[in-house]
XYZ file of N, CA and C in Angstrom:
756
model
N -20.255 10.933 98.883
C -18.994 10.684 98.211
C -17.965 11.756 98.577
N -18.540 13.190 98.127
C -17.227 13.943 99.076
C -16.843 13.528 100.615
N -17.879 13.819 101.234
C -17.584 13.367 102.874
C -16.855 12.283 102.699
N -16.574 10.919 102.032
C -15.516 9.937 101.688
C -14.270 10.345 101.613
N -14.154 11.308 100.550
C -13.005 11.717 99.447
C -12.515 12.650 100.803
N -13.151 13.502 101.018
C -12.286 14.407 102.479
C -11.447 13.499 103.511
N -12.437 12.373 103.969
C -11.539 11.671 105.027
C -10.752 10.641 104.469
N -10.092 10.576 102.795
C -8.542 9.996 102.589
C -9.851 8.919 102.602
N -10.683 8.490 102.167
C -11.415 6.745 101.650
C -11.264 7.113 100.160
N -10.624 5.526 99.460
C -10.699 6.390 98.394
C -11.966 5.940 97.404
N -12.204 6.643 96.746
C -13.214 6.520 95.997
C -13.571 6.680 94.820
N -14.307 6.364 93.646
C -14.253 6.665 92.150
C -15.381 7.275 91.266
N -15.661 8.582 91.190
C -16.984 8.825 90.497
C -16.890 9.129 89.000
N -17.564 9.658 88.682
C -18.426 9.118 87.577
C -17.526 10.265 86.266
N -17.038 11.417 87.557
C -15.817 12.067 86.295
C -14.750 12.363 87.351
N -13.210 12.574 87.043
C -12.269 12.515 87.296
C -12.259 13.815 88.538
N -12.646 14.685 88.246
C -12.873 15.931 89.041
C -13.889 16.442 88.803
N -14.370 15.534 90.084
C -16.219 15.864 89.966
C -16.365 17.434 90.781
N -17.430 18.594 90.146
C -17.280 20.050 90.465
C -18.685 20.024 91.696
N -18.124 20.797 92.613
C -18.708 20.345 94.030
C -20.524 20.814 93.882
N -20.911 21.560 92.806
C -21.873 21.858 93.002
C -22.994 21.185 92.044
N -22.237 19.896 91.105
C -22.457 19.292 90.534
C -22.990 17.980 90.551
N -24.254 17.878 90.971
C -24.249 15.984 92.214
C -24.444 15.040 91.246
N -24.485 15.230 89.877
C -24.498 14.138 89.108
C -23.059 13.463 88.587
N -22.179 14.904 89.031
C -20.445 14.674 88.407
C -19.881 13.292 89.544
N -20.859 12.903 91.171
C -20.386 12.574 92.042
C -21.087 11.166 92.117
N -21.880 10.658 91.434
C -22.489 9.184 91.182
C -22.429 8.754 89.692
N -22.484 7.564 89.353
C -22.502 6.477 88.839
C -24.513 6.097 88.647
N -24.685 6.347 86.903
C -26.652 6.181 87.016
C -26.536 4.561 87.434
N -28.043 4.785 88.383
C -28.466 3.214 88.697
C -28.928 2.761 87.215
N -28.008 2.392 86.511
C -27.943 1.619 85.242
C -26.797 0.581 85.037
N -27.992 -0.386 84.255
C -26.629 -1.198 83.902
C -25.158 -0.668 83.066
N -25.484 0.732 82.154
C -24.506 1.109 81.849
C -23.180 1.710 82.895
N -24.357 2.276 83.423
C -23.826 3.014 84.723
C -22.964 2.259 85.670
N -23.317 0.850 86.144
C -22.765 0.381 86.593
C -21.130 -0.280 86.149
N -21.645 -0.411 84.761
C -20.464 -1.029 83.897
C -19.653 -0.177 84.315
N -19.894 1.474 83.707
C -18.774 2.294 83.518
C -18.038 2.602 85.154
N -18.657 2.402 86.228
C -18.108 2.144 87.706
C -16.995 1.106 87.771
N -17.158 -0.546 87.238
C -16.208 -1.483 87.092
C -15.319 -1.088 86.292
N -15.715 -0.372 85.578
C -14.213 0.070 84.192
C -13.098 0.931 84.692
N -13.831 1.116 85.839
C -12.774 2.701 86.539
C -11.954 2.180 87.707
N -12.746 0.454 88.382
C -11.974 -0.346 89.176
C -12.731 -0.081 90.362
N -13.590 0.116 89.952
C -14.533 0.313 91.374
C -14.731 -1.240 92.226
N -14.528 -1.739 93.262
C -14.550 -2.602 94.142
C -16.013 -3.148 94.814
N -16.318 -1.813 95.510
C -17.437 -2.220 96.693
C -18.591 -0.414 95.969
N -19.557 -1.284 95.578
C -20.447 -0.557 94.903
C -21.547 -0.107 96.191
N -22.131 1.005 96.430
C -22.764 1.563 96.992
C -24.292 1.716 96.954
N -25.039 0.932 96.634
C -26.838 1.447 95.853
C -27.377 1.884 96.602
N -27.790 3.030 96.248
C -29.254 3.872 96.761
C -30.479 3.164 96.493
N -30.786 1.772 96.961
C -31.748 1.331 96.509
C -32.045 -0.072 96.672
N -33.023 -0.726 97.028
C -33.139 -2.162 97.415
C -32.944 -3.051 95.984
N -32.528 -4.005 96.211
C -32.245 -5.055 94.622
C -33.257 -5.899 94.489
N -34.379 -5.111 93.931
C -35.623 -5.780 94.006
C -35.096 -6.790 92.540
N -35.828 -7.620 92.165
C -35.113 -9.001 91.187
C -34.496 -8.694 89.965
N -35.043 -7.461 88.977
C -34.929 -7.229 88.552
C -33.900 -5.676 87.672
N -33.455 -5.926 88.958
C -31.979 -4.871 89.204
C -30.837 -5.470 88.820
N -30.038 -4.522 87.770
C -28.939 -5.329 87.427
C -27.929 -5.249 88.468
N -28.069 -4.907 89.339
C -26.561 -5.436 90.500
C -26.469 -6.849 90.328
N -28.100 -7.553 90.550
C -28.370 -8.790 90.563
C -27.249 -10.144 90.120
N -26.664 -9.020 89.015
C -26.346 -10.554 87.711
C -24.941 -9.240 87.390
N -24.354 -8.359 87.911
C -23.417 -7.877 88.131
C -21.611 -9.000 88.549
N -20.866 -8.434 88.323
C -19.603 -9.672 88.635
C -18.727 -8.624 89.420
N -18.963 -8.348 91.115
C -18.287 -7.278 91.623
C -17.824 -8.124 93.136
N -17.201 -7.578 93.417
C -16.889 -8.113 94.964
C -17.874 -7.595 96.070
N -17.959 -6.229 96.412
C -19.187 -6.069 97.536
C -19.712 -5.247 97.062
N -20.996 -5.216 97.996
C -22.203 -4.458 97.776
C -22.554 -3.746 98.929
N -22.921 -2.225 99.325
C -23.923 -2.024 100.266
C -25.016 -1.881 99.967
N -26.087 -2.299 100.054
C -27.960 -2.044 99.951
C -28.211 -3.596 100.471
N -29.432 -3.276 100.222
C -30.634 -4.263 101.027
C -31.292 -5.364 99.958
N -30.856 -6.347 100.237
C -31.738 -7.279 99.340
C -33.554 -7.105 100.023
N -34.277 -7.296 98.611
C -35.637 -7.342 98.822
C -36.221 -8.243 99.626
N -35.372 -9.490 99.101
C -35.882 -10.519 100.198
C -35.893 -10.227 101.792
N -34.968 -9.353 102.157
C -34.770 -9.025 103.216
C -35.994 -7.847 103.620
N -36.172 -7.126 102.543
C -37.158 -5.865 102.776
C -38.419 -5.595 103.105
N -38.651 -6.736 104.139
C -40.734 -7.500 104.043
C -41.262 -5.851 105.143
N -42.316 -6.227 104.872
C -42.978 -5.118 106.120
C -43.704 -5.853 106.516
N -43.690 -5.819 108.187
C -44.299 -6.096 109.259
C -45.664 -5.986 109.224
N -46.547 -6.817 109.902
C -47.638 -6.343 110.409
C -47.964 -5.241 111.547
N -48.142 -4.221 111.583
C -48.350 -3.529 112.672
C -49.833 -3.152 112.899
N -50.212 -2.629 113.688
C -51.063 -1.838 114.350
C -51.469 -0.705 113.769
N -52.593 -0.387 113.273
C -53.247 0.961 112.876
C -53.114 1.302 111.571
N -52.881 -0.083 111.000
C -52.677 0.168 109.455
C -53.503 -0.892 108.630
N -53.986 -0.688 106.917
C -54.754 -1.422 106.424
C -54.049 -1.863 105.092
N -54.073 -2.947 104.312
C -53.377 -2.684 102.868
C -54.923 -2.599 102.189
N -54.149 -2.141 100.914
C -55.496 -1.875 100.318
C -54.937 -2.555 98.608
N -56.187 -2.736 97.797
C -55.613 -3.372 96.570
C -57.348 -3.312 95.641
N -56.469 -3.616 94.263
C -57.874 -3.882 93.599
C -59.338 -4.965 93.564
N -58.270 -5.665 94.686
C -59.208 -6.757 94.992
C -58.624 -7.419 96.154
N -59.617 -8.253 96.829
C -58.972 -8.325 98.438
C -58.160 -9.633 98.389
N -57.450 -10.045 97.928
C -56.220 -10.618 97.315
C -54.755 -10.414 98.386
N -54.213 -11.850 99.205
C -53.001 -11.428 100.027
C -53.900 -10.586 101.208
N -55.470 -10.829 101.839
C -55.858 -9.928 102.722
C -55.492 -8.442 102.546
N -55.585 -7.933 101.142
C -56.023 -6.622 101.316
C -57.518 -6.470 101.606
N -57.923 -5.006 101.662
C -59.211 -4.311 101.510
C -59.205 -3.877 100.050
N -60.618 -4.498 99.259
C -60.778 -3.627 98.215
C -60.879 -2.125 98.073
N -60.561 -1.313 97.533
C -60.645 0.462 97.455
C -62.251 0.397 97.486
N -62.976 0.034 96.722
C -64.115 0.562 96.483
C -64.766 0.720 97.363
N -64.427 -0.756 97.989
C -65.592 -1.173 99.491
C -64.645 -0.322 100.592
N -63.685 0.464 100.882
C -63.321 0.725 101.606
C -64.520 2.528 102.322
N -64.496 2.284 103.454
C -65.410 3.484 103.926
C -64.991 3.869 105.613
N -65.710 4.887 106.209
C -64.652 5.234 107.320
C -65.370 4.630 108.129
N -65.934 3.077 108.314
C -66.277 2.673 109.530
C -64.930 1.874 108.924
N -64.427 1.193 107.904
C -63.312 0.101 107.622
C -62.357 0.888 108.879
N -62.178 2.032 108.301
C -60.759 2.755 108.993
C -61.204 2.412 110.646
N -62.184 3.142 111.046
C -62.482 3.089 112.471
C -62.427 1.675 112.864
N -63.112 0.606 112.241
C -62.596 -0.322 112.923
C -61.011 -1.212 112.676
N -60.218 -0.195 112.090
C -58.766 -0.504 112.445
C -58.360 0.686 113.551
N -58.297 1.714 113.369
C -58.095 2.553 114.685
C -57.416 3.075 114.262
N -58.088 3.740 112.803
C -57.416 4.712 111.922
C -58.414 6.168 111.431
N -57.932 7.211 112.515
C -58.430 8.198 111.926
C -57.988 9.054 110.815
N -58.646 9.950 110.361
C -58.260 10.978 109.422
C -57.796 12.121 110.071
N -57.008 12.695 109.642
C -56.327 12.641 108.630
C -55.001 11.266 108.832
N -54.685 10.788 107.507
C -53.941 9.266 107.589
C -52.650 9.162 106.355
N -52.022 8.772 106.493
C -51.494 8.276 105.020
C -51.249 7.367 104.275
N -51.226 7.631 103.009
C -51.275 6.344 102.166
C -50.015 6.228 101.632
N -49.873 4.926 101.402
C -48.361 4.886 100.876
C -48.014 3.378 100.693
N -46.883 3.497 98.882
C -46.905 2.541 98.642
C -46.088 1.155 99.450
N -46.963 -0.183 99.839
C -45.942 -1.092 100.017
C -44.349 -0.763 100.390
N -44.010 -0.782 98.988
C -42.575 -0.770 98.665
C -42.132 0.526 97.730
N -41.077 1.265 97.804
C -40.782 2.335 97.278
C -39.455 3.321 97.862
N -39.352 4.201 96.811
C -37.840 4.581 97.759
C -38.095 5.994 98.673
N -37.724 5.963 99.775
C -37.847 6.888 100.202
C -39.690 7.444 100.683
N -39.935 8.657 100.431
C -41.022 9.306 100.534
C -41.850 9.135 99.060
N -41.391 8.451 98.306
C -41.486 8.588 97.027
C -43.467 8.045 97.317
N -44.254 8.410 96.593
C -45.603 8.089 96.491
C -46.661 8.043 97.409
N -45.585 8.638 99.120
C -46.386 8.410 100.227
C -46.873 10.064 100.280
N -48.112 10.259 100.416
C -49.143 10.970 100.723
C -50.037 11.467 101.983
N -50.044 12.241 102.611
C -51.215 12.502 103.694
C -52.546 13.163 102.664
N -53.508 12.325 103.688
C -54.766 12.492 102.980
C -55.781 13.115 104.268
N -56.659 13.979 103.931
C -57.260 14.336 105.126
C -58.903 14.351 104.882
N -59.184 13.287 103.434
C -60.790 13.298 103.820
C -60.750 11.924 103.023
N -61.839 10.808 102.750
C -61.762 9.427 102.251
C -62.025 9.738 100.831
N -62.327 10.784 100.231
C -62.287 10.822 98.709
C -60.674 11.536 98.659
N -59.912 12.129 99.383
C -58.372 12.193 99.054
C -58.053 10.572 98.752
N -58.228 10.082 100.137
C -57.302 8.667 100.430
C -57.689 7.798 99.155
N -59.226 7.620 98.513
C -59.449 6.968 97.221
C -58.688 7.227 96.237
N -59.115 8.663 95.902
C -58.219 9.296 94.628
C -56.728 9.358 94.258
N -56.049 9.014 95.870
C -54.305 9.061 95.535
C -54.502 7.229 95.641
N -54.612 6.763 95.917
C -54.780 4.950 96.567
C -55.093 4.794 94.606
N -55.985 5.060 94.257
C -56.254 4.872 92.657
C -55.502 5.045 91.785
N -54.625 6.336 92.167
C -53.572 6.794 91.126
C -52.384 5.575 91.295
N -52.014 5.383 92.870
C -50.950 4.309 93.022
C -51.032 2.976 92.388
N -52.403 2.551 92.635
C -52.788 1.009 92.046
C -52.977 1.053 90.522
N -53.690 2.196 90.059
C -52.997 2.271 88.316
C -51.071 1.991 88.047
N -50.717 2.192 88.701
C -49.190 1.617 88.547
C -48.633 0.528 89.266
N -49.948 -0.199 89.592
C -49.133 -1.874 90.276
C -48.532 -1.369 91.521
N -48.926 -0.589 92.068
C -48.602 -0.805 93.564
C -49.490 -1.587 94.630
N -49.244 -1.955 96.020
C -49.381 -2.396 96.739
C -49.588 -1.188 98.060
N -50.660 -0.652 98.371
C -51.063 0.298 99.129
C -51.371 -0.110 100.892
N -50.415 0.617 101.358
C -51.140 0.787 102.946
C -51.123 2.348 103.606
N -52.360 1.563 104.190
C -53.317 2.733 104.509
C -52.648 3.056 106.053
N -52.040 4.233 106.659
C -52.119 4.252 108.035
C -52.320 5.554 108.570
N -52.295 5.613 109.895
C -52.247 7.194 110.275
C -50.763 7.737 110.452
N -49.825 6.923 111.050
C -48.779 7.689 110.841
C -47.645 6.718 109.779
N -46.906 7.492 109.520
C -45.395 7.012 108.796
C -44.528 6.706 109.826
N -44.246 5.049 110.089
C -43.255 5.255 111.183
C -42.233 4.167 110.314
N -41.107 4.322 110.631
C -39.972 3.752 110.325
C -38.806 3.683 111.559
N -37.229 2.263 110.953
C -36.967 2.359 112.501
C -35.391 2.488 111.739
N -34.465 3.406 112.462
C -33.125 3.465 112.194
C -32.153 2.085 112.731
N -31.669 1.405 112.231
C -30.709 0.575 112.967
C -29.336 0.747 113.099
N -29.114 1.184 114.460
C -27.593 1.358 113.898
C -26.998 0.023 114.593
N -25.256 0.124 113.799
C -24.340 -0.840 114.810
C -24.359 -1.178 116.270
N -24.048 -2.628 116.743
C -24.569 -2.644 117.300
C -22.599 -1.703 118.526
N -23.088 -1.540 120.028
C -22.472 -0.497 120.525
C -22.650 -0.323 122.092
N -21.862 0.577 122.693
C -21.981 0.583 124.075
C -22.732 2.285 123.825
N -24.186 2.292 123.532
C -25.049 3.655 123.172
C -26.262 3.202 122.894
N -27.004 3.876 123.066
C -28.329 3.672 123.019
C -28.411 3.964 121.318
N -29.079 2.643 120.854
C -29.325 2.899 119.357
C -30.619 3.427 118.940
N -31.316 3.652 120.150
C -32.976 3.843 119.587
C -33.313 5.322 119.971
N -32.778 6.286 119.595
C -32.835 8.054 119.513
C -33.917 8.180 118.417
N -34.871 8.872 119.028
C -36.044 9.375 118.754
C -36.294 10.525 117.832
N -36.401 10.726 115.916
C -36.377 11.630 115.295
C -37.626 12.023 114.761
N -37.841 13.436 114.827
C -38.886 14.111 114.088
C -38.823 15.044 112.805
N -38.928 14.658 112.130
C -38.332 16.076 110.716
C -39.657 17.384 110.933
N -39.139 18.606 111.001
C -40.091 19.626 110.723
C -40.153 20.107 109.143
N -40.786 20.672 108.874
C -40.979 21.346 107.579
C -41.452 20.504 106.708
N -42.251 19.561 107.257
C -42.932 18.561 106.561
C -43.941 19.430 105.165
N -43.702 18.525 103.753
C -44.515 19.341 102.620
C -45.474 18.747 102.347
N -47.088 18.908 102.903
C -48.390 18.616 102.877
C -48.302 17.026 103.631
N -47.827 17.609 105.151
C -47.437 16.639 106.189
C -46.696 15.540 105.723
N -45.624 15.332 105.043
C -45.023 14.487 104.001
C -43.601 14.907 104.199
N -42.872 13.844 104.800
C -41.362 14.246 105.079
C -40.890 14.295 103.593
N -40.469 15.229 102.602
C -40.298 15.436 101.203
C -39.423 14.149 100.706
N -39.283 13.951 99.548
C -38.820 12.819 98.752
C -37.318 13.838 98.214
N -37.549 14.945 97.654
C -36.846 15.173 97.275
C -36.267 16.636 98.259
N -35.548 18.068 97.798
C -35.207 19.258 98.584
C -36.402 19.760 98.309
N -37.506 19.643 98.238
C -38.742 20.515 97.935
C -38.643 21.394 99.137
N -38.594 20.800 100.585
C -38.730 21.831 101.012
C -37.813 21.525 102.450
N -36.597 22.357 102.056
C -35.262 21.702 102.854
C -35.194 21.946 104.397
N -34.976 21.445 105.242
C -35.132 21.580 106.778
C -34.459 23.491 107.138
N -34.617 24.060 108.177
C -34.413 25.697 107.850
C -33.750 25.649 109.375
N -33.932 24.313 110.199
C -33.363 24.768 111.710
C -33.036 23.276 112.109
N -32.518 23.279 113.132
C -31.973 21.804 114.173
C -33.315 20.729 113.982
N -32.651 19.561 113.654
C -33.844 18.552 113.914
C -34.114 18.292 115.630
N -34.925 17.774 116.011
C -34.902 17.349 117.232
C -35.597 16.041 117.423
N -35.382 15.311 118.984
C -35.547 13.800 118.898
C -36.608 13.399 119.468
N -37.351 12.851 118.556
C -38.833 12.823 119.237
C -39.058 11.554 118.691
N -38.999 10.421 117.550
C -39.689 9.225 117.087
C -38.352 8.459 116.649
N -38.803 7.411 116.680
C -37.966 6.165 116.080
C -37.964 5.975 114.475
N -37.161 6.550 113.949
C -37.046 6.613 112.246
C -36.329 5.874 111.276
N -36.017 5.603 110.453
C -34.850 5.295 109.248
C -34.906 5.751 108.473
N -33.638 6.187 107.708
C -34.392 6.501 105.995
C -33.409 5.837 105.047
N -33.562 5.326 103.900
C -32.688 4.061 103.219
C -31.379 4.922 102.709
N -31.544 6.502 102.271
C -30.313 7.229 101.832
C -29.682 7.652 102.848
N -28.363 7.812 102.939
C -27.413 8.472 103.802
C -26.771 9.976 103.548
N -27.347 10.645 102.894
C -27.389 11.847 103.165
C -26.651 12.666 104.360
N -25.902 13.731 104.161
C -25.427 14.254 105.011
C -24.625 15.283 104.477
N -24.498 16.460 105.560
C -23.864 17.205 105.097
C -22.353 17.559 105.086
N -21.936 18.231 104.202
C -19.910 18.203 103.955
C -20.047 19.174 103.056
N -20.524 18.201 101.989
C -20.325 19.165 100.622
C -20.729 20.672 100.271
N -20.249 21.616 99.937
C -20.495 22.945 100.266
C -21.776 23.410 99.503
N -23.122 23.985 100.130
C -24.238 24.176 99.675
C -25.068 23.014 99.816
N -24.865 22.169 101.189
C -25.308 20.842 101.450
C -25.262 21.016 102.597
N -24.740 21.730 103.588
C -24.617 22.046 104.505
C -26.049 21.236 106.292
N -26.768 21.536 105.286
C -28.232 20.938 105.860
C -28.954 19.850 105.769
N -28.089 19.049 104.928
C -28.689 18.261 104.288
C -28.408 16.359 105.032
N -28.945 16.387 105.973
C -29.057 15.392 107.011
C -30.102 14.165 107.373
N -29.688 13.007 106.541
C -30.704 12.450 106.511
C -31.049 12.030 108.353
N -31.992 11.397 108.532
C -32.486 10.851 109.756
C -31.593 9.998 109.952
N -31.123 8.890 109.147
C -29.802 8.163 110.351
C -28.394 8.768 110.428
N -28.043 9.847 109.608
C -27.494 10.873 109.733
C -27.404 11.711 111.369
N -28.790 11.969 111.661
C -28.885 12.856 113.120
C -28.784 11.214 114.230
N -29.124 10.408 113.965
C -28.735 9.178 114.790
C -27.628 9.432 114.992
N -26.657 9.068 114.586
C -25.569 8.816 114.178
C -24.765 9.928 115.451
N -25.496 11.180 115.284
C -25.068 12.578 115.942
C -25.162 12.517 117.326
N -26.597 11.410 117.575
C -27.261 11.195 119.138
C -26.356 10.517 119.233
N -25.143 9.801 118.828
C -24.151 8.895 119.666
C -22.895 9.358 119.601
N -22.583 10.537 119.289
C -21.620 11.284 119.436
C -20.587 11.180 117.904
N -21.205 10.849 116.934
C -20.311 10.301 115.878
C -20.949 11.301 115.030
N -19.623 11.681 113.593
C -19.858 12.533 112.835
C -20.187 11.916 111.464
N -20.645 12.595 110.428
C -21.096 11.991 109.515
C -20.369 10.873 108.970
N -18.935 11.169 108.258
C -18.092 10.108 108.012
C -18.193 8.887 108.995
N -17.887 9.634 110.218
C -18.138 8.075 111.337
C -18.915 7.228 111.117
N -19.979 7.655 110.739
C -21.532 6.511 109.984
C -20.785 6.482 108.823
N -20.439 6.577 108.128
C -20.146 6.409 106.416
C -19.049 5.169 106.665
N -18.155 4.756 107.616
C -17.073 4.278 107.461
C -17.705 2.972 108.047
N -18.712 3.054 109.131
C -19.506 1.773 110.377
C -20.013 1.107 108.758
N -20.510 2.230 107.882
C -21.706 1.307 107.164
C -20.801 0.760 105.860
N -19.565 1.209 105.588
C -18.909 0.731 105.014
C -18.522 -0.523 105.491
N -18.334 -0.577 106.448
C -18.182 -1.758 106.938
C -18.657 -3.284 106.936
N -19.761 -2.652 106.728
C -21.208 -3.692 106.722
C -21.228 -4.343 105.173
N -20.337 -3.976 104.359
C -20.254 -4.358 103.025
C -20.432 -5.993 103.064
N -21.333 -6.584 102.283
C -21.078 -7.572 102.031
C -20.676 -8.559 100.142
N -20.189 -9.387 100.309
C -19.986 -9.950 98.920
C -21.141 -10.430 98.280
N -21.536 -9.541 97.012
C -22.566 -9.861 96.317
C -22.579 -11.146 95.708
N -21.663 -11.708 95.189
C -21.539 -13.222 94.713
C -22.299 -14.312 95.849
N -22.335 -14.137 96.694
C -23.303 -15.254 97.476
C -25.074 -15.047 97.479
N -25.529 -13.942 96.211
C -26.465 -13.521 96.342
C -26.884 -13.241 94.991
N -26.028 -13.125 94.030
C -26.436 -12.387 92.355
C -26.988 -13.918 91.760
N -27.863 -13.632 90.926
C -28.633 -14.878 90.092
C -28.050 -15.254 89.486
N -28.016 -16.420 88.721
C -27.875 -17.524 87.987
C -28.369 -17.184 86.231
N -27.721 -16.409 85.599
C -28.173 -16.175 84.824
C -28.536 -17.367 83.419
């Protein structure tokens, strides 16, 4: 939102003169209140940090555009070197119980691996595990909360950018990984240059402007950098991409 407010976009948060070191003064809660009090201020084209899984009030919201990802849209692929796992082998999961390291070996999954939920935001619940009573014991904790578990060796994800006369597929690696786990939150904040090594995405846009943020660069953020464009430059492409939620909010 600052990086907005600097380059003259205008924009509306959540207090009149939001204080720069303040990141809650600079969003609107993913609440239905929250959202209300965004329309009350004349907010237009709403921004979510977050997929509109059905039960999200953007859903049934009365706004003109939206940026985020409908769920329907949000499936995961079948790939290679990965297993789902569940309380019962239901949708072709693997049951947990029966799971053992010939299962893994004959997917072409060694240890150390990670587990991680289905669906979720960010890094949020994904785990490296480095022996099969880790991978049980976090896989157990997840499925006590209705998740949907896959099992793999690596975390790969893919950035998409606009499409362009540039190569969109720049290769990112995060260092300072916390218990091999690109962090969910600043637990443990990057300390030097990223560099380009894997094909990534990450659903927040993160970036740095704001003062004491300086570092703070998500992965399609450093994309963005591999094509010669500065943070705003991505902020304005993906503004772009806004679409009208009314061809999409439920039927209440």
């Amino acid at each position: 939102m600052y990086a907005l407010k600097s380059n003259n976009i205008p924009i509306i948060t959540l207090v009149d003169n939001p204080r720069l070191s303040f990141n809650m003064d600079w969003v609107f809660p993913d609440t239905e209140e929250g959202i209300d009090a965004a329309l009350a201020k004349g907010a237009k084209t709403l921004w979510a940090n977050t997929i509109l899984f059905d039960a999200h009030p953007l859903n049934y919201m009365n706004l003109e555009k939206i940026l985020s990802l409908l769920a329907t849209l949000h499936q995961k692929c079948k790939i290679p070197h990965a297993i789902l796992i569940g309380n019962t082998t239901c949708n072709g999961a693997y049951e947990l119980n029966s799971i053992t390291l010939d299962t893994l070996y004959k997917n072409n999954i060694r240890l150390p691996a990670v587990v991680k939920p289905i669906r979720g935001r960010r890094s949020q619940g994904v785990k490296k595990v480095n022996t099969m009573e880790q991978l049980k014991e976090h896989a157990k904790n997840l499925l006590s909360s209705g998740a949907v578990i896959d099992g793999q060796r690596e975390e790969i994800t893919v950035t998409v950018m606009p499409p362009g006369m540039y190569d969109i597929n720049f290769k990112i690696k995060r260092f300072n990984h916390h218990d091999g786990i690109a962090p969910y939150s600043d637990i443990c904040s990057p300390e030097k240059q990223f560099a380009l090594f894997e094909i990534n995405m990450k659903p927040n846009m993160t970036g740095s402007g704001r003062p004491g943020r300086n570092m703070h660069s998500s992965l399609s953020c450093i994309s963005a950098h591999g094509i010669g464009w500065t943070y705003p430059d991505l902020l304005r492409a993906t503004l772009c991409q806004a679409w009208p939620i009314k061809k999409f909010i439920k039927k209440i």
